[in-house]
Coordinates of C-alpha atoms and ligand atoms in Angstrom, one line a residue:
M106 CA -36.9 0.4 -53.3
T107 CA -37.1 3.9 -54.9
G108 CA -38.8 6.8 -53.2
P109 CA -41.6 8.9 -54.7
K110 CA -40.8 11.0 -57.8
P111 CA -40.0 14.7 -57.2
L112 CA -43.1 16.9 -57.2
M113 CA -43.4 19.1 -60.3
R114 CA -44.2 22.2 -58.2
D115 CA -40.9 21.8 -56.5
V116 CA -39.1 22.7 -59.7
P117 CA -38.3 26.5 -59.4
A118 CA -39.9 28.7 -62.1
N119 CA -36.5 29.6 -63.6
E120 CA -35.7 25.9 -64.2
L121 CA -38.9 25.1 -66.1
A122 CA -37.7 26.4 -69.5
P123 CA -34.3 24.6 -69.3
L124 CA -36.1 21.4 -68.3
L125 CA -38.5 21.6 -71.2
Q126 CA -35.6 22.4 -73.6
R127 CA -33.8 19.3 -72.4
L128 CA -37.0 17.4 -73.3
G129 CA -36.8 18.9 -76.8
Q130 CA -39.6 21.4 -76.3
P131 CA -39.8 25.1 -77.2
V132 CA -39.3 27.7 -74.4
Y133 CA -42.9 28.8 -74.5
R134 CA -44.0 25.5 -73.1
A135 CA -42.6 26.7 -69.7
R136 CA -45.2 29.4 -69.5
Q137 CA -48.0 27.0 -70.5
L138 CA -46.8 24.5 -67.8
A139 CA -46.6 27.3 -65.2
L140 CA -50.2 28.4 -65.9
W141 CA -51.4 24.8 -65.4
L142 CA -49.5 24.5 -62.1
H143 CA -50.4 27.9 -60.6
R144 CA -53.5 29.2 -62.2
A145 CA -55.4 26.2 -63.4
H146 CA -54.7 24.2 -60.2
A147 CA -53.8 21.1 -62.2
L148 CA -53.4 17.8 -60.2
D149 CA -53.7 15.3 -63.1
W150 CA -51.3 15.2 -66.1
E151 CA -54.2 14.2 -68.3
T152 CA -55.8 17.6 -67.9
L153 CA -52.9 19.6 -69.3
S154 CA -54.7 19.6 -72.7
D155 CA -52.5 22.1 -74.6
L156 CA -49.3 20.2 -73.9
P157 CA -48.5 17.4 -76.5
R158 CA -49.5 14.0 -75.2
D159 CA -45.9 12.6 -75.5
L160 CA -44.6 15.5 -73.4
R161 CA -47.3 14.8 -70.7
V162 CA -46.2 11.2 -70.6
R163 CA -42.5 12.1 -70.3
L164 CA -43.2 14.6 -67.5
A165 CA -45.4 12.1 -65.7
D166 CA -42.5 9.6 -65.8
L167 CA -40.3 12.2 -64.2
Y168 CA -42.5 14.1 -61.8
D169 CA -45.6 13.7 -59.6
L170 CA -48.2 16.4 -60.0
Q171 CA -50.0 15.6 -56.8
G172 CA -48.4 15.2 -53.4
L173 CA -51.4 15.9 -51.1
F174 CA -54.5 13.7 -51.0
P175 CA -57.7 15.0 -49.4
G176 CA -58.5 13.0 -46.2
E177 CA -61.1 14.9 -44.3
R178 CA -63.1 18.0 -44.9
L179 CA -65.1 19.5 -42.0
T180 CA -67.3 22.6 -42.2
A181 CA -68.2 24.7 -39.2
E182 CA -71.4 26.7 -38.8
D183 CA -69.5 29.9 -39.2
G184 CA -68.2 28.7 -42.6
T185 CA -64.7 27.7 -41.5
R186 CA -63.6 24.7 -43.5
K187 CA -60.9 22.5 -42.2
F188 CA -59.0 20.0 -44.3
L189 CA -56.7 17.1 -43.4
F190 CA -54.4 16.0 -46.2
R191 CA -52.4 12.8 -46.5
L192 CA -48.9 13.1 -47.9
R193 CA -47.3 10.5 -50.1
D194 CA -45.3 9.2 -47.1
G195 CA -48.5 8.7 -45.0
A196 CA -48.0 11.9 -42.9
A197 CA -50.9 14.3 -42.5
V198 CA -51.2 18.1 -42.5
E199 CA -54.0 20.5 -41.9
S200 CA -55.1 23.6 -43.8
V201 CA -58.1 25.8 -43.1
I202 CA -60.3 28.2 -45.0
I203 CA -61.5 31.0 -42.7
P204 CA -64.2 33.4 -43.8
M205 CA -63.3 37.0 -42.8
E206 CA -65.4 40.1 -43.1
N207 CA -64.2 41.1 -46.6
H208 CA -62.2 38.2 -47.8
L209 CA -61.2 34.6 -47.1
T210 CA -58.1 33.5 -45.4
F211 CA -56.2 30.3 -46.2
C212 CA -54.3 29.1 -43.2
L213 CA -51.4 26.9 -44.3
S214 CA -49.0 24.4 -42.7
S215 CA -45.3 24.6 -43.2
Q216 CA -44.1 21.4 -41.5
V217 CA -45.4 18.0 -40.4
G218 CA -45.5 18.7 -36.7
C219 CA -43.3 21.3 -35.0
A220 CA -40.1 21.4 -33.0
M221 CA -41.1 24.5 -31.0
A222 CA -42.9 22.7 -28.2
C223 CA -45.4 25.4 -27.4
R224 CA -47.2 24.3 -24.3
F225 CA -50.7 25.2 -25.5
C226 CA -50.5 23.8 -29.1
A227 CA -51.7 20.4 -30.4
T228 CA -49.1 20.4 -33.2
A229 CA -46.3 20.5 -30.6
R230 CA -47.4 17.2 -29.1
G231 CA -45.7 14.8 -31.5
G232 CA -42.6 17.0 -32.2
L233 CA -41.3 17.7 -35.7
A234 CA -41.7 14.8 -38.2
R235 CA -40.4 16.7 -41.3
D236 CA -40.5 19.9 -43.3
L237 CA -43.0 20.3 -46.1
T238 CA -41.5 20.9 -49.5
A239 CA -42.4 24.1 -51.4
A240 CA -44.7 22.0 -53.6
E241 CA -46.5 20.6 -50.6
I242 CA -47.0 24.1 -49.3
Q243 CA -48.3 25.4 -52.6
E244 CA -50.5 22.4 -53.1
Q245 CA -52.5 23.2 -50.0
V246 CA -53.5 26.4 -51.8
V247 CA -54.4 24.5 -54.9
H248 CA -56.7 22.2 -53.0
L249 CA -58.3 25.0 -51.1
A250 CA -58.8 27.1 -54.2
R251 CA -60.4 24.1 -56.0
D252 CA -62.7 23.6 -53.0
L253 CA -63.8 27.2 -53.2
A254 CA -64.4 26.9 -56.9
A255 CA -66.5 23.8 -56.4
Q256 CA -68.4 25.2 -53.5
P257 CA -68.2 29.0 -53.3
P258 CA -69.3 30.3 -50.0
P259 CA -72.3 32.7 -50.2
G260 CA -71.2 36.2 -51.4
F261 CA -67.7 35.0 -52.1
G262 CA -67.7 36.4 -55.6
A263 CA -64.4 38.0 -56.5
R264 CA -63.2 38.7 -53.0
G265 CA -60.1 36.5 -53.3
F266 CA -58.1 35.1 -50.5
N267 CA -55.2 35.9 -48.2
L268 CA -52.6 33.4 -47.1
V269 CA -51.4 33.0 -43.6
F270 CA -48.7 30.6 -42.4
M271 CA -50.4 29.9 -39.1
G272 CA -51.1 26.2 -39.5
M273 CA -48.8 23.4 -38.4
G274 CA -45.2 24.2 -38.0
E275 CA -42.9 27.1 -37.5
P276 CA -42.5 28.6 -41.0
L277 CA -39.2 30.3 -40.3
D278 CA -37.8 26.9 -39.2
N279 CA -38.4 25.7 -42.8
W280 CA -37.3 29.0 -44.5
E281 CA -35.8 27.5 -47.7
Q282 CA -39.1 25.8 -48.7
V283 CA -41.4 28.5 -47.3
S284 CA -39.5 31.2 -49.2
A285 CA -39.6 29.1 -52.4
A286 CA -43.4 28.8 -52.0
L287 CA -43.6 32.6 -51.3
N288 CA -41.8 33.3 -54.6
V289 CA -44.4 31.3 -56.5
F290 CA -47.3 32.9 -54.6
T291 CA -46.1 36.4 -55.4
A292 CA -44.5 35.9 -58.9
P293 CA -46.5 37.3 -61.9
D294 CA -46.0 33.9 -63.6
G295 CA -47.1 32.2 -60.4
W296 CA -50.1 33.0 -58.4
G297 CA -49.6 36.7 -58.8
L298 CA -50.6 37.6 -55.2
S299 CA -49.7 40.9 -53.7
P300 CA -47.2 40.2 -50.8
R301 CA -49.6 42.3 -48.7
R302 CA -51.9 39.3 -48.9
V303 CA -49.5 36.9 -47.4
T304 CA -48.6 36.8 -43.7
I305 CA -45.9 34.8 -41.9
S306 CA -46.5 33.9 -38.3
T307 CA -43.6 33.0 -36.1
S308 CA -43.1 32.0 -32.6
G309 CA -39.9 34.0 -32.5
H310 CA -37.3 32.2 -34.7
R311 CA -34.4 34.6 -34.5
E312 CA -32.4 33.3 -37.5
G313 CA -35.6 33.1 -39.6
L314 CA -36.4 36.7 -38.7
L315 CA -33.0 37.8 -39.9
Q316 CA -33.6 36.0 -43.2
L317 CA -37.1 37.5 -43.5
L318 CA -35.4 40.9 -43.2
R319 CA -33.6 40.1 -46.4
L320 CA -36.7 38.9 -48.3
P321 CA -37.5 41.2 -51.2
Q322 CA -41.3 40.7 -50.9
A323 CA -42.9 42.8 -48.1
V324 CA -45.1 40.1 -46.6
G325 CA -46.9 40.6 -43.4
L326 CA -45.5 39.4 -40.1
T327 CA -47.1 38.1 -36.9
L328 CA -44.9 37.5 -33.9
S329 CA -46.4 35.1 -31.3
V330 CA -45.6 36.6 -27.9
N331 CA -48.0 34.9 -25.3
A332 CA -46.1 36.2 -22.3
A333 CA -44.1 39.3 -21.5
S334 CA -42.2 37.9 -18.5
P335 CA -39.2 35.8 -19.5
D336 CA -39.9 32.9 -17.1
L337 CA -43.5 32.5 -18.1
R338 CA -42.7 32.8 -21.8
R339 CA -40.0 30.1 -21.4
R340 CA -42.5 27.8 -19.8
L341 CA -45.1 28.4 -22.5
M342 CA -42.7 28.5 -25.4
P343 CA -39.6 26.6 -24.4
V344 CA -37.8 26.7 -27.7
S345 CA -38.7 30.1 -29.0
A346 CA -38.1 31.8 -25.7
R347 CA -34.4 31.0 -26.0
T348 CA -34.2 34.3 -27.7
P349 CA -35.2 37.1 -25.3
L350 CA -38.4 38.8 -26.2
P351 CA -36.8 42.3 -26.3
Q352 CA -34.4 41.1 -29.0
L353 CA -37.3 39.6 -31.0
L354 CA -39.3 42.8 -30.8
E355 CA -36.3 44.7 -32.0
L356 CA -36.1 42.5 -35.1
A357 CA -39.9 42.8 -35.6
E358 CA -39.7 46.6 -35.3
K359 CA -36.9 46.7 -37.9
Y360 CA -39.1 44.5 -40.2
A361 CA -42.1 46.8 -39.7
R362 CA -40.1 49.8 -40.6
R363 CA -38.8 48.0 -43.7
I364 CA -42.2 47.0 -45.0
Q365 CA -43.8 50.2 -43.7
R366 CA -46.6 48.3 -42.0
K367 CA -47.3 47.3 -38.4
V368 CA -46.3 43.9 -37.2
T369 CA -48.9 42.0 -35.3
L370 CA -48.1 40.6 -31.9
G371 CA -50.2 37.5 -31.2
Y372 CA -51.1 36.7 -27.6
V373 CA -53.0 33.5 -26.8
L374 CA -54.8 34.2 -23.5
I375 CA -54.8 31.2 -21.2
G376 CA -57.0 31.4 -18.1
G377 CA -55.1 31.8 -14.8
V378 CA -51.7 31.5 -16.7
N379 CA -50.9 34.6 -18.8
D380 CA -54.1 36.6 -18.5
N381 CA -53.3 38.7 -15.4
L382 CA -53.1 42.4 -15.6
S383 CA -49.4 42.6 -14.6
E384 CA -48.6 40.6 -17.8
A385 CA -50.8 43.0 -19.8
R386 CA -48.9 46.0 -18.3
A387 CA -45.6 44.4 -19.0
L388 CA -46.7 43.7 -22.6
A389 CA -47.9 47.3 -22.9
A390 CA -44.5 48.6 -21.7
L391 CA -42.7 46.5 -24.3
A392 CA -45.0 47.4 -27.2
A393 CA -46.0 51.0 -26.6
R394 CA -45.0 53.6 -29.2
R395 CA -43.7 51.0 -31.5
P396 CA -45.0 49.8 -34.9
F397 CA -47.1 47.0 -33.4
K398 CA -50.7 46.0 -33.1
I399 CA -51.9 43.3 -30.8
N400 CA -54.2 40.4 -31.4
L401 CA -55.6 38.8 -28.3
I402 CA -56.8 35.2 -28.9
P403 CA -58.6 33.4 -26.2
L404 CA -57.2 29.8 -26.1
N405 CA -58.8 27.1 -28.2
R406 CA -59.2 24.3 -25.6
L407 CA -57.3 21.1 -26.5
D408 CA -58.6 17.6 -26.0
D409 CA -55.8 16.4 -23.7
D410 CA -55.2 19.4 -21.7
R411 CA -56.6 21.3 -18.7
L412 CA -55.6 24.7 -20.0
S413 CA -58.6 26.8 -20.8
P414 CA -59.5 30.3 -22.1
P415 CA -60.1 33.1 -19.6
G416 CA -63.6 34.4 -19.0
A417 CA -64.8 37.3 -21.2
D418 CA -64.4 39.9 -18.3
Q419 CA -60.7 39.0 -18.0
V420 CA -60.2 39.2 -21.8
L421 CA -61.7 42.7 -21.8
A422 CA -59.7 43.8 -18.8
F423 CA -56.5 42.6 -20.5
Q424 CA -57.4 44.5 -23.6
R425 CA -58.3 47.6 -21.7
V426 CA -54.8 47.8 -20.2
L427 CA -53.3 47.8 -23.7
L428 CA -55.8 50.3 -25.1
E429 CA -55.1 52.7 -22.2
A430 CA -51.4 52.4 -23.1
G431 CA -52.3 53.7 -26.6
L432 CA -51.9 50.4 -28.4
Q433 CA -54.2 48.9 -31.1
A434 CA -55.4 45.7 -29.4
Y435 CA -58.1 43.5 -30.9
I436 CA -59.8 40.4 -29.6
R437 CA -59.8 37.6 -32.1
V438 CA -62.0 34.6 -31.4
S439 CA -61.0 31.5 -33.4
G440 CA -63.8 30.2 -35.6
G441 CA -64.8 26.6 -36.2
Q442 CA -64.3 25.4 -32.6
E443 CA -66.6 22.4 -33.2
I444 CA -64.4 21.1 -36.0
A445 CA -61.1 21.1 -34.1
A446 CA -59.9 24.3 -35.7
A447 CA -57.0 24.7 -33.2
C448 CA -53.7 24.2 -35.1
G449 CA -52.9 20.5 -35.2
Q450 CA -56.0 19.4 -33.3
L451 CA -57.7 17.5 -36.1
R452 CA -54.5 15.6 -36.9
Q453 CA -54.0 14.8 -33.3
R454 CA -57.5 13.4 -32.9
R455 CA -57.1 11.2 -35.9
Q456 CA -53.8 9.9 -34.6
S457 CA -55.3 9.0 -31.2
P458 CA -58.9 8.2 -31.7
T459 CA -59.5 8.1 -27.9
P460 CA -58.3 11.5 -26.6
S461 CA -56.0 11.1 -23.7
V462 CA -56.6 12.9 -20.4
A463 CA -54.3 15.4 -18.9
G464 CA -51.4 13.5 -17.2
S465 CA -50.9 11.0 -20.1
A466 CA -50.2 13.4 -22.9
P467 CA -46.8 13.0 -24.6
G468 CA -44.2 15.1 -22.8
E469 CA -46.4 15.6 -19.8
G470 CA -43.6 14.6 -17.5
D471 CA -41.8 17.8 -18.3
L472 CA -44.9 19.9 -17.5
P473 CA -46.4 21.1 -14.2
A474 CA -49.1 18.8 -12.9
K475 CA -51.6 21.6 -12.7
Q476 CA -52.4 24.5 -15.0
G477 CA -51.9 26.9 -12.1
D478 CA -48.3 25.8 -11.7
L479 CA -47.4 27.6 -14.9
T480 CA -47.8 30.9 -13.2
D481 CA -45.6 30.1 -10.2
Ligands
SF4_546 S1 -47.8 27.3 -31.7 FE1 -46.8 27.2 -33.8 S2 -44.6 27.3 -33.3 FE2 -45.7 26.7 -31.4 S3 -45.6 24.5 -31.4 FE3 -47.5 25.1 -32.3 S4 -47.1 25.1 -34.5 FE4 -45.2 25.2 -33.5

């Protein structure tokens, strides 16, 4: 049995012209094809109306144009739209459109599942199934852009969108495909987005950060910290914490100086776990007087877990410690809670229609029995 055809969007831009020449076509067809792929959001060979019919047939014999198939689309009251896409092998990934004050943000997945095993994350539950290809990453943007065009949110107009790799997966663990997708997003012949509109979020993948330092495009970076003390960070982020936080912050600082923009430190606040003021002080000591700003994100509660967000007073007290240390610290509340907007949560619900209770979740055997045990 043969597998699926390669996806057309996985062919690098510089290989389109040689490919079309091999098919007996003039070089300018490459530009036409690129426009269909990246500007016209084409998903069906029939729609590529300025390409000769016999060329479309030959390309369709060789490549698939569509690798993601819309499964579910949920809309929250605050305008957040969450999508579950089926891939050609039956796997599923999520993407989200998040309305911000002045623009929209597309939150993209980079992998099916994730190997980083973060304690508070739904995506981590099933481990890593596979990497997404560059085409599958790009196609999330195609579908989201088509959805916006079909149903523009009120006042959307020409505000455009930003891209953040904060969906399922650790983007720096799939660097080859993510960087190929970044090339398309920022190339003038691709989506033509400014690198400033793209942000990579990492749990602290050291090798990936070293590669990011060599990336020509100055994309934004968020480093997910979640605990300043090494033991607690290891318990919350068992894989990423293998590299000590001070080393990761050094790399992040180097990157901030290279792109001449602050790196964001992400901190998911979990009630009774990492929200105490000694953690805040330790975080302040690590981050003060460096090119960082901090986003505090009260936990999005998961279906199969007893971890919960702190109360508002504790969130404000944590923030106050950071502000008093001279840091920029913002509280970010995740939107769309009623539509399972936590990363991987919708996929997890669809995989196990009856949410399991704490104590029966995959991997629970490795975890403390009670939430409070994480702070021991
Ligand atoms: S938080 Fe991010 S890096 Fe950690 S398991 Fe979830 S998807 Fe992976």
